[in-house]
mmCIF file of C-alpha atoms in Angstrom:
data_model
loop_
_atom_site.group_PDB
_atom_site.id
_atom_site.type_symbol
_atom_site.label_atom_id
_atom_site.label_comp_id
_atom_site.label_asym_id
_atom_site.label_seq_id
_atom_site.Cartn_x
_atom_site.Cartn_y
_atom_site.Cartn_z
ATOM 1 C CA UNK A 1 -0.067 0.008 0.005
ATOM 2 C CA UNK A 2 3.009 2.295 0.216
ATOM 3 C CA UNK A 3 2.232 3.516 3.687
ATOM 4 C CA UNK A 4 5.806 3.001 4.819
ATOM 5 C CA UNK A 5 7.364 4.882 1.869
ATOM 6 C CA UNK A 6 9.180 8.188 2.504
ATOM 7 C CA UNK A 7 9.567 7.552 6.147
ATOM 8 C CA UNK A 8 12.857 7.909 7.988
ATOM 9 C CA UNK A 9 14.486 4.626 9.097
ATOM 10 C CA UNK A 10 17.541 3.880 11.221
ATOM 11 C CA UNK A 11 18.532 0.977 13.467
ATOM 12 C CA UNK A 12 20.216 0.128 16.670
ATOM 13 C CA UNK A 13 21.258 -3.567 17.294
ATOM 14 C CA UNK A 14 22.685 -5.737 19.985
ATOM 15 C CA UNK A 15 24.255 -9.231 20.152
ATOM 16 C CA UNK A 16 25.189 -11.474 22.840
ATOM 17 C CA UNK A 17 28.882 -11.961 21.676
ATOM 18 C CA UNK A 18 31.623 -10.229 19.851
ATOM 19 C CA UNK A 19 31.375 -10.845 16.144
ATOM 20 C CA UNK A 20 27.583 -11.776 16.606
ATOM 21 C CA UNK A 21 26.550 -10.201 13.336
ATOM 22 C CA UNK A 22 25.990 -6.549 14.409
ATOM 23 C CA UNK A 23 26.980 -4.997 11.132
ATOM 24 C CA UNK A 24 25.329 -7.704 8.900
ATOM 25 C CA UNK A 25 22.140 -7.246 10.899
ATOM 26 C CA UNK A 26 22.087 -3.546 10.252
ATOM 27 C CA UNK A 27 22.816 -4.078 6.579
ATOM 28 C CA UNK A 28 19.962 -6.661 6.290
ATOM 29 C CA UNK A 29 17.554 -4.201 7.870
ATOM 30 C CA UNK A 30 18.513 -1.778 5.217
ATOM 31 C CA UNK A 31 17.302 -4.259 2.615
ATOM 32 C CA UNK A 32 13.876 -4.167 4.230
ATOM 33 C CA UNK A 33 13.784 -0.356 4.378
ATOM 34 C CA UNK A 34 14.750 -0.275 0.700
ATOM 35 C CA UNK A 35 11.724 -2.424 -0.167
ATOM 36 C CA UNK A 36 9.472 -0.042 1.759
ATOM 37 C CA UNK A 37 10.851 3.005 -0.054
ATOM 38 C CA UNK A 38 12.206 4.332 3.159
ATOM 39 C CA UNK A 39 14.813 7.032 3.728
ATOM 40 C CA UNK A 40 17.707 5.398 5.529
ATOM 41 C CA UNK A 41 19.639 7.559 7.897
ATOM 42 C CA UNK A 42 22.852 5.859 9.240
ATOM 43 C CA UNK A 43 25.140 7.703 11.508
ATOM 44 C CA UNK A 44 28.076 7.165 9.147
ATOM 45 C CA UNK A 45 31.365 8.620 10.109
ATOM 46 C CA UNK A 46 29.820 12.077 10.534
ATOM 47 C CA UNK A 47 30.754 12.605 14.207
ATOM 48 C CA UNK A 48 33.870 11.787 16.284
ATOM 49 C CA UNK A 49 31.786 9.443 18.458
ATOM 50 C CA UNK A 50 31.304 7.107 15.537
ATOM 51 C CA UNK A 51 35.054 6.629 15.249
ATOM 52 C CA UNK A 52 35.094 5.391 18.801
ATOM 53 C CA UNK A 53 32.138 3.068 18.185
ATOM 54 C CA UNK A 54 33.460 1.882 14.800
ATOM 55 C CA UNK A 55 30.113 1.152 13.226
ATOM 56 C CA UNK A 56 28.858 3.571 10.508
ATOM 57 C CA UNK A 57 25.651 1.623 9.831
ATOM 58 C CA UNK A 58 24.006 2.123 13.163
ATOM 59 C CA UNK A 59 24.576 2.013 16.855
ATOM 60 C CA UNK A 60 25.497 -1.421 18.219
ATOM 61 C CA UNK A 61 26.239 -3.007 21.495
ATOM 62 C CA UNK A 62 27.506 -6.413 22.671
ATOM 63 C CA UNK A 63 25.204 -7.254 25.501
ATOM 64 C CA UNK A 64 27.568 -10.040 26.729
ATOM 65 C CA UNK A 65 29.983 -7.341 27.775
ATOM 66 C CA UNK A 66 27.482 -5.699 30.212
ATOM 67 C CA UNK A 67 25.210 -2.741 29.889
ATOM 68 C CA UNK A 68 26.011 -0.073 27.260
ATOM 69 C CA UNK A 69 28.659 2.315 28.176
ATOM 70 C CA UNK A 70 29.126 5.997 27.456
ATOM 71 C CA UNK A 71 30.466 5.381 23.972
ATOM 72 C CA UNK A 72 27.408 3.367 22.973
ATOM 73 C CA UNK A 73 25.008 5.758 24.716
ATOM 74 C CA UNK A 74 26.634 8.861 23.028
ATOM 75 C CA UNK A 75 26.471 7.144 19.683
ATOM 76 C CA UNK A 76 22.821 6.301 20.137
ATOM 77 C CA UNK A 77 22.076 9.873 21.203
ATOM 78 C CA UNK A 78 23.881 11.153 18.115
ATOM 79 C CA UNK A 79 22.111 8.758 15.817
ATOM 80 C CA UNK A 80 18.805 9.741 17.291
ATOM 81 C CA UNK A 81 19.501 13.411 16.782
ATOM 82 C CA UNK A 82 20.536 12.800 13.240
ATOM 83 C CA UNK A 83 17.243 10.868 12.605
ATOM 84 C CA UNK A 84 15.088 13.588 14.133
ATOM 85 C CA UNK A 85 16.861 16.377 12.182
ATOM 86 C CA UNK A 86 16.486 14.468 8.958
ATOM 87 C CA UNK A 87 12.818 13.752 9.580
ATOM 88 C CA UNK A 88 12.277 17.359 10.371
ATOM 89 C CA UNK A 89 13.963 18.581 7.164
ATOM 90 C CA UNK A 90 11.900 16.183 5.094
ATOM 91 C CA UNK A 91 8.732 17.274 6.702
ATOM 92 C CA UNK A 92 9.545 20.959 6.278
ATOM 93 C CA UNK A 93 10.373 20.298 2.538
ATOM 94 C CA UNK A 94 6.876 18.989 1.929
#
């Protein structure tokens, strides 16, 4: 029906172990968003916090290492801000 088209999409993921498929899960979610006609907003390497996290596709966390630390939380905050700003810009352009 196209109701999911032109919406902003981004993703946060977690795994139980290191090398648990964090990046591949984010990339696979992108395939779903493409089918919906969504506007994908990854954090990319657009802020210094992303270099500390090392994942340009979305915020990720290894849950087996304990709760998210400041690096992950700051990356999630940055990603959320980027999503909100992109959604606001798209809405203003309509």
